[in-house]
GROMACS .gro file of C-alpha atoms in nm:
model
  342
    1MET     CA    1  -0.131  -2.056   0.615
    2ILE     CA    2   0.238  -2.102   0.683
    3SER     CA    3   0.373  -2.451   0.625
    4SER     CA    4   0.525  -2.620   0.930
    5SER     CA    5   0.818  -2.728   0.713
    6ARG     CA    6   0.951  -2.373   0.703
    7SER     CA    7   1.221  -2.253   0.935
    8ARG     CA    8   1.133  -1.971   1.179
    9PRO     CA    9   1.304  -1.637   1.121
   10ALA     CA   10   1.387  -1.420   1.417
   11ARG     CA   11   1.177  -1.226   1.660
   12PRO     CA   12   1.278  -0.861   1.630
   13ARG     CA   13   1.434  -0.667   1.912
   14SER     CA   14   1.398  -0.293   1.962
   15ARG     CA   15   1.622  -0.060   1.762
   16GLY     CA   16   1.988  -0.109   1.835
   17ALA     CA   17   1.946  -0.473   1.937
   18ARG     CA   18   2.008  -0.784   1.732
   19ALA     CA   19   1.717  -0.966   1.573
   20ARG     CA   20   1.662  -1.329   1.670
   21ARG     CA   21   1.496  -1.579   1.439
   22SER     CA   22   1.117  -1.534   1.431
   23ARG     CA   23   0.881  -1.671   1.164
   24ALA     CA   24   0.826  -1.974   0.942
   25ARG     CA   25   0.951  -1.946   0.587
   26GLY     CA   26   0.997  -2.193   0.306
   27SER     CA   27   1.311  -2.230   0.104
   28GLY     CA   28   1.115  -2.177  -0.217
   29PRO     CA   29   0.960  -1.833  -0.279
   30ARG     CA   30   0.589  -1.803  -0.358
   31GLY     CA   31   0.528  -1.555  -0.636
   32ILE     CA   32   0.697  -1.451  -0.956
   33ALA     CA   33   1.053  -1.340  -1.009
   34LEU     CA   34   1.189  -1.032  -0.846
   35LEU     CA   35   1.122  -0.664  -0.847
   36ALA     CA   36   1.456  -0.606  -1.021
   37ALA     CA   37   1.330  -0.389  -1.303
   38LEU     CA   38   1.100  -0.207  -1.064
   39CYS     CA   39   1.371  -0.124  -0.812
   40LEU     CA   40   1.603  -0.011  -1.089
   41THR     CA   41   1.330   0.212  -1.225
   42ALA     CA   42   1.264   0.355  -0.880
   43ALA     CA   43   1.632   0.437  -0.833
   44ALA     CA   44   1.653   0.601  -1.173
   45CYS     CA   45   1.328   0.797  -1.161
   46SER     CA   46   1.270   0.899  -0.802
   47SER     CA   47   1.363   1.257  -0.728
   48GLY     CA   48   1.152   1.303  -0.417
   49PRO     CA   49   1.129   1.128  -0.080
   50PRO     CA   50   1.159   0.746  -0.062
   51GLY     CA   51   0.844   0.571  -0.179
   52ILE     CA   52   0.752   0.796  -0.471
   53ILE     CA   53   0.837   0.776  -0.838
   54ALA     CA   54   0.838   1.067  -1.080
   55ALA     CA   55   0.643   0.992  -1.398
   56GLU     CA   56   0.829   1.041  -1.724
   57THR     CA   57   0.635   1.214  -1.999
   58SER     CA   58   0.539   0.979  -2.280
   59ASP     CA   59   0.508   1.076  -2.645
   60ALA     CA   60   0.256   0.798  -2.693
   61GLY     CA   61  -0.103   0.877  -2.771
   62GLY     CA   62  -0.411   0.760  -2.583
   63SER     CA   63  -0.603   0.909  -2.296
   64THR     CA   64  -0.741   0.805  -1.964
   65SER     CA   65  -1.111   0.813  -1.891
   66SER     CA   66  -1.220   1.132  -1.719
   67PRO     CA   67  -1.367   1.114  -1.367
   68ALA     CA   68  -1.744   1.110  -1.337
   69ASP     CA   69  -1.739   1.442  -1.154
   70ALA     CA   70  -1.464   1.672  -1.276
   71GLY     CA   71  -1.570   1.960  -1.048
   72PRO     CA   72  -1.384   2.037  -0.725
   73ASP     CA   73  -1.482   1.818  -0.429
   74ALA     CA   74  -1.653   2.027  -0.164
   75THR     CA   75  -1.467   1.835   0.102
   76SER     CA   76  -1.124   1.888  -0.056
   77PRO     CA   77  -0.871   2.110   0.121
   78GLY     CA   78  -0.900   2.470   0.006
   79ALA     CA   79  -1.246   2.425  -0.146
   80ASP     CA   80  -1.362   2.742   0.032
   81ASP     CA   81  -1.028   2.922   0.008
   82PRO     CA   82  -0.953   3.064  -0.340
   83ALA     CA   83  -0.593   3.134  -0.242
   84SER     CA   84  -0.521   2.767  -0.172
   85SER     CA   85  -0.761   2.604  -0.419
   86PRO     CA   86  -0.577   2.437  -0.710
   87ALA     CA   87  -0.882   2.495  -0.932
   88ALA     CA   88  -0.862   2.870  -0.864
   89SER     CA   89  -0.486   2.897  -0.925
   90PRO     CA   90  -0.385   3.069  -1.251
   91ASP     CA   91  -0.025   2.951  -1.221
   92GLY     CA   92  -0.041   2.647  -1.446
   93PRO     CA   93  -0.184   2.300  -1.497
   94THR     CA   94  -0.305   2.074  -1.215
   95ILE     CA   95  -0.318   1.699  -1.178
   96ARG     CA   96  -0.663   1.704  -1.336
   97ASP     CA   97  -0.486   1.794  -1.661
   98ALA     CA   98  -0.251   1.494  -1.643
   99ASP     CA   99  -0.311   1.199  -1.874
  100LEU     CA  100  -0.237   0.910  -1.641
  101ALA     CA  101  -0.269   0.662  -1.927
  102SER     CA  102   0.033   0.814  -2.100
  103VAL     CA  103   0.282   0.802  -1.811
  104PRO     CA  104   0.472   0.497  -1.681
  105TRP     CA  105   0.319   0.315  -1.383
  106ARG     CA  106   0.524   0.102  -1.147
  107GLU     CA  107   0.280  -0.183  -1.094
  108SER     CA  108   0.415  -0.370  -0.793
  109VAL     CA  109   0.161  -0.654  -0.769
  110HIS     CA  110   0.251  -0.796  -1.111
  111GLU     CA  111   0.604  -0.654  -1.102
  112MET     CA  112   0.582  -0.446  -1.417
  113VAL     CA  113   0.662  -0.095  -1.530
  114LEU     CA  114   0.417  -0.004  -1.803
  115THR     CA  115   0.240   0.279  -1.982
  116PRO     CA  116  -0.130   0.187  -2.015
  117ALA     CA  117  -0.183   0.377  -2.344
  118THR     CA  118   0.094   0.180  -2.517
  119HIS     CA  119   0.063  -0.157  -2.343
  120GLU     CA  120   0.055  -0.460  -2.570
  121GLY     CA  121   0.005  -0.823  -2.476
  122LEU     CA  122  -0.254  -1.078  -2.375
  123ARG     CA  123  -0.368  -0.866  -2.082
  124THR     CA  124  -0.582  -0.558  -2.135
  125ILE     CA  125  -0.455  -0.282  -1.905
  126VAL     CA  126  -0.627   0.056  -1.885
  127VAL     CA  127  -0.677   0.332  -1.629
  128ALA     CA  128  -1.011   0.274  -1.454
  129PRO     CA  129  -1.280   0.537  -1.526
  130GLN     CA  130  -1.312   0.660  -1.166
  131VAL     CA  131  -1.041   0.898  -1.046
  132GLU     CA  132  -1.066   1.079  -0.711
  133TYR     CA  133  -0.895   1.410  -0.629
  134THR     CA  134  -0.794   1.580  -0.304
  135ASP     CA  135  -0.475   1.714  -0.144
  136VAL     CA  136  -0.329   1.425   0.058
  137ASP     CA  137   0.024   1.553   0.119
  138GLY     CA  138  -0.069   1.901   0.246
  139ASP     CA  139   0.112   2.105  -0.020
  140GLY     CA  140  -0.198   2.293  -0.134
  141HIS     CA  141  -0.226   2.103  -0.465
  142GLU     CA  142  -0.475   1.830  -0.547
  143ASP     CA  143  -0.350   1.476  -0.584
  144ALA     CA  144  -0.514   1.182  -0.762
  145PHE     CA  145  -0.630   0.835  -0.663
  146ALA     CA  146  -0.648   0.610  -0.969
  147ALA     CA  147  -0.647   0.242  -1.058
  148LEU     CA  148  -0.506   0.016  -1.323
  149GLU     CA  149  -0.784  -0.209  -1.451
  150ILE     CA  150  -0.647  -0.541  -1.570
  151THR     CA  151  -0.844  -0.799  -1.770
  152ASP     CA  152  -0.690  -1.133  -1.861
  153GLY     CA  153  -0.933  -1.392  -1.994
  154GLN     CA  154  -1.183  -1.445  -1.712
  155GLY     CA  155  -0.958  -1.264  -1.465
  156PHE     CA  156  -1.031  -0.906  -1.362
  157GLU     CA  157  -0.871  -0.676  -1.107
  158GLN     CA  158  -0.826  -0.313  -1.011
  159ILE     CA  159  -0.510  -0.197  -0.833
  160TRP     CA  160  -0.527   0.153  -0.680
  161TYR     CA  161  -0.236   0.396  -0.646
  162ILE     CA  162  -0.194   0.755  -0.529
  163TRP     CA  163  -0.037   1.011  -0.763
  164LEU     CA  164   0.097   1.334  -0.612
  165TRP     CA  165   0.117   1.655  -0.815
  166ASP     CA  166   0.454   1.823  -0.854
  167PRO     CA  167   0.368   2.187  -0.940
  168GLU     CA  168   0.727   2.279  -1.028
  169ALA     CA  169   0.777   1.994  -1.274
  170GLU     CA  170   0.407   2.009  -1.368
  171GLU     CA  171   0.381   1.630  -1.362
  172PRO     CA  172   0.229   1.354  -1.149
  173VAL     CA  173   0.451   1.153  -0.914
  174GLN     CA  174   0.348   0.800  -0.820
  175VAL     CA  175   0.343   0.681  -0.459
  176GLU     CA  176   0.502   0.341  -0.503
  177ASN     CA  177   0.295   0.127  -0.263
  178PRO     CA  178  -0.044   0.003  -0.389
  179ILE     CA  179  -0.329   0.124  -0.166
  180ALA     CA  180  -0.602  -0.129  -0.247
  181ARG     CA  181  -0.670  -0.419  -0.481
  182MET     CA  182  -0.988  -0.588  -0.600
  183ALA     CA  183  -0.960  -0.919  -0.782
  184ARG     CA  184  -1.163  -1.226  -0.870
  185CYS     CA  185  -1.146  -1.467  -0.574
  186GLY     CA  186  -0.974  -1.189  -0.379
  187ASP     CA  187  -1.058  -0.875  -0.187
  188SER     CA  188  -1.364  -0.667  -0.281
  189ILE     CA  189  -1.372  -0.288  -0.303
  190HIS     CA  190  -1.721  -0.148  -0.241
  191GLU     CA  191  -1.654   0.225  -0.265
  192ILE     CA  192  -1.374   0.469  -0.345
  193SER     CA  193  -1.412   0.834  -0.245
  194SER     CA  194  -1.223   1.135  -0.114
  195ALA     CA  195  -1.244   1.339   0.205
  196GLU     CA  196  -1.053   1.642   0.325
  197GLY     CA  197  -0.688   1.539   0.318
  198ALA     CA  198  -0.754   1.168   0.254
  199PHE     CA  199  -0.866   0.910   0.004
  200VAL     CA  200  -1.127   0.667   0.139
  201VAL     CA  201  -1.156   0.293   0.062
  202THR     CA  202  -1.446   0.074   0.178
  203GLU     CA  203  -1.366  -0.293   0.123
  204SER     CA  204  -1.410  -0.657   0.225
  205LEU     CA  205  -1.085  -0.844   0.277
  206ARG     CA  206  -0.998  -1.212   0.277
  207LEU     CA  207  -0.766  -1.382   0.522
  208GLN     CA  208  -0.414  -1.489   0.431
  209ASP     CA  209  -0.494  -1.862   0.425
  210GLY     CA  210  -0.753  -1.795   0.151
  211LEU     CA  211  -0.964  -2.093   0.259
  212GLU     CA  212  -1.261  -1.928   0.425
  213GLN     CA  213  -1.507  -1.914   0.133
  214ASP     CA  214  -1.580  -1.945  -0.236
  215CYS     CA  215  -1.495  -1.692  -0.505
  216ALA     CA  216  -1.845  -1.547  -0.518
  217SER     CA  217  -1.844  -1.439  -0.152
  218ASP     CA  218  -1.689  -1.131   0.002
  219GLY     CA  219  -1.409  -1.167   0.255
  220PRO     CA  220  -1.501  -1.169   0.626
  221VAL     CA  221  -1.305  -0.854   0.720
  222GLN     CA  222  -1.499  -0.530   0.667
  223VAL     CA  223  -1.320  -0.196   0.685
  224THR     CA  224  -1.331   0.166   0.570
  225ARG     CA  225  -0.980   0.312   0.556
  226GLN     CA  226  -0.875   0.673   0.515
  227VAL     CA  227  -0.529   0.712   0.362
  228THR     CA  228  -0.304   1.018   0.348
  229VAL     CA  229   0.060   1.061   0.244
  230VAL     CA  230   0.342   1.169   0.477
  231ASP     CA  231   0.696   1.208   0.339
  232GLY     CA  232   0.603   1.007   0.031
  233TRP     CA  233   0.453   0.709   0.218
  234PRO     CA  234   0.084   0.613   0.251
  235VAL     CA  235  -0.036   0.609   0.613
  236LEU     CA  236  -0.374   0.562   0.780
  237THR     CA  237  -0.563   0.861   0.917
  238GLY     CA  238  -0.917   0.945   1.032
  239GLY     CA  239  -0.894   0.776   1.372
  240MET     CA  240  -0.677   0.482   1.267
  241GLN     CA  241  -0.296   0.457   1.268
  242GLY     CA  242  -0.065   0.235   1.067
  243HIS     CA  243   0.058   0.148   0.718
  244GLY     CA  244  -0.180   0.294   0.460
  245GLY     CA  245  -0.118   0.053   0.173
  246ILE     CA  246  -0.246  -0.301   0.128
  247CYS     CA  247  -0.232  -0.486   0.461
  248PRO     CA  248  -0.276  -0.866   0.421
  249GLN     CA  249  -0.516  -0.988   0.688
  250ARG     CA  250  -0.395  -1.247   0.937
  251ASP     CA  251  -0.566  -1.583   0.977
  252GLY     CA  252  -0.539  -1.593   1.356
  253THR     CA  253  -0.249  -1.838   1.375
  254ASP     CA  254   0.040  -1.591   1.365
  255ALA     CA  255   0.263  -1.585   1.673
  256GLN     CA  256   0.211  -1.262   1.866
  257PHE     CA  257   0.480  -1.087   2.071
  258PRO     CA  258   0.436  -0.819   2.339
  259VAL     CA  259   0.523  -0.469   2.225
  260GLU     CA  260   0.725  -0.389   2.539
  261ASP     CA  261   0.994  -0.142   2.428
  262TYR     CA  262   0.953  -0.206   2.054
  263VAL     CA  263   0.854   0.085   1.831
  264LEU     CA  264   0.568   0.021   1.587
  265GLN     CA  265   0.558   0.287   1.314
  266ASP     CA  266   0.322   0.385   1.033
  267ALA     CA  267   0.604   0.403   0.775
  268PRO     CA  268   0.936   0.219   0.717
  269ALA     CA  269   1.155   0.522   0.775
  270GLU     CA  270   1.332   0.697   1.060
  271GLY     CA  271   1.072   0.974   1.051
  272GLY     CA  272   0.771   0.741   1.071
  273ALA     CA  273   0.517   0.814   1.346
  274ALA     CA  274   0.488   0.569   1.636
  275LEU     CA  275   0.148   0.411   1.693
  276THR     CA  276   0.013   0.551   2.019
  277ASP     CA  277  -0.364   0.603   1.990
  278PRO     CA  278  -0.472   0.348   2.090
  279PRO     CA  279  -0.143   0.197   2.210
  280PRO     CA  280  -0.078  -0.148   2.059
  281LEU     CA  281  -0.016  -0.441   2.295
  282THR     CA  282   0.111  -0.714   2.061
  283PHE     CA  283   0.243  -0.764   1.710
  284GLY     CA  284   0.309  -1.052   1.473
  285GLU     CA  285   0.507  -1.071   1.151
  286VAL     CA  286   0.311  -1.041   0.825
  287ASP     CA  287   0.376  -1.313   0.568
  288VAL     CA  288   0.499  -1.106   0.271
  289TRP     CA  289   0.589  -1.395   0.042
  290GLY     CA  290   0.272  -1.335  -0.157
  291THR     CA  291   0.319  -0.956  -0.146
  292PRO     CA  292   0.690  -0.901  -0.219
  293TRP     CA  293   0.652  -0.524  -0.258
  294LEU     CA  294   0.598  -0.513   0.120
  295PHE     CA  295   0.947  -0.647   0.190
  296ARG     CA  296   1.183  -0.372   0.306
  297PRO     CA  297   1.540  -0.448   0.423
  298HIS     CA  298   1.567  -0.375   0.797
  299TRP     CA  299   1.192  -0.306   0.822
  300MET     CA  300   0.943  -0.579   0.907
  301LEU     CA  301   0.571  -0.539   0.834
  302VAL     CA  302   0.369  -0.656   1.134
  303HIS     CA  303   0.007  -0.708   1.234
  304VAL     CA  304  -0.093  -0.489   1.529
  305GLY     CA  305  -0.288  -0.625   1.824
  306PHE     CA  306  -0.499  -0.412   2.060
  307ASP     CA  307  -0.669  -0.472   2.395
  308ASN     CA  308  -1.038  -0.512   2.312
  309PRO     CA  309  -1.258  -0.448   2.619
  310VAL     CA  310  -1.440  -0.751   2.763
  311GLY     CA  311  -1.800  -0.741   2.646
  312GLY     CA  312  -1.742  -0.415   2.460
  313PRO     CA  313  -1.689  -0.319   2.096
  314GLU     CA  314  -1.360  -0.392   1.925
  315VAL     CA  315  -1.107  -0.110   1.914
  316ILE     CA  316  -1.125  -0.140   1.535
  317GLU     CA  317  -1.459  -0.272   1.413
  318GLY     CA  318  -1.512  -0.516   1.128
  319GLY     CA  319  -1.235  -0.754   1.229
  320TYR     CA  320  -0.965  -0.546   1.057
  321THR     CA  321  -0.608  -0.585   1.181
  322PRO     CA  322  -0.390  -0.283   1.088
  323CYS     CA  323  -0.030  -0.318   0.978
  324ALA     CA  324   0.274  -0.128   1.105
  325TRP     CA  325   0.653  -0.140   1.066
  326VAL     CA  326   0.921  -0.255   1.312
  327HIS     CA  327   1.287  -0.170   1.257
  328LEU     CA  328   1.539  -0.458   1.253
  329GLU     CA  329   1.897  -0.361   1.334
  330ASP     CA  330   2.018  -0.696   1.199
  331ASP     CA  331   1.784  -0.835   0.934
  332THR     CA  332   1.826  -1.213   0.903
  333ARG     CA  333   1.501  -1.281   0.716
  334PRO     CA  334   1.506  -1.463   0.383
  335ILE     CA  335   1.439  -1.229   0.092
  336PRO     CA  336   1.125  -1.310  -0.114
  337HIS     CA  337   1.311  -1.215  -0.434
  338ASP     CA  338   1.669  -1.132  -0.531
  339VAL     CA  339   1.604  -0.764  -0.473
  340HIS     CA  340   1.842  -0.536  -0.666
  341THR     CA  341   1.896  -0.192  -0.515
  342SER     CA  342   2.158  -0.046  -0.748
   0.00000   0.00000   0.00000
């Protein structure tokens, strides 16, 4: 819950207009120090569209656990088409041959860049045993959905990322935004799977205030999300539109503004798709002080509100509130960390 002692940053205007102050913020950041090393790594390593990071080959040993089912998924794109099936291609390795434990991961939640096979420290960090495969960027090559599994004393969490396959470089490329996270006293992931053109996450999510229940209980928001990748950014698909990465759930107290002539997009980029089906009616700023990787200069992450019919089912069942992005011509928001971009 946002403290009343914080000043209110500005309500955004549509593109081309100035942003007025809009949301409560404190002078002291919540969370650990900045994404400096991460942003520097992204600038140095990324050779593709914004939001993806090319993995550098490591000489270190170690291997990731193999998926439970290494055979092609019958629902994957090209499963019935030998010409487009990565498994049927004789042209070289696929992402199933990549050792994800031996490449650097940009782990945004804990603000680290690490190689699981060579990690040393009090935390145990490995690649989780389950890895899902399907083509989520439409290039005819399978991509991977994998998690870092982190154990620290009694703490345990899994943080899931998408890795795209670059057939020319013959290496995996990380999509920078985390897709899902399971943690003690946090959100719960019930199932991870793949469908044609999407990775699927079934989860229970907690609200931002974190006060609704004890650690042993699941969060009150139930949702199954399908996530694909467009121009290097994770977006929702399968009948739902919006940001495809982690979307902190609102606690019902956020100020909501009418959409009017504002543009709500599924990605923080000029080419992002506007949300139109169903059309959103309201939006409210997401508190990103606990999720600093969701801060983007000139792009504000927002909760999307829809018109639920009186006496009828919700537009999106399970109480889930999707996230989207609104462009800010003049961004006057306080920065969660001293973000370095050079």
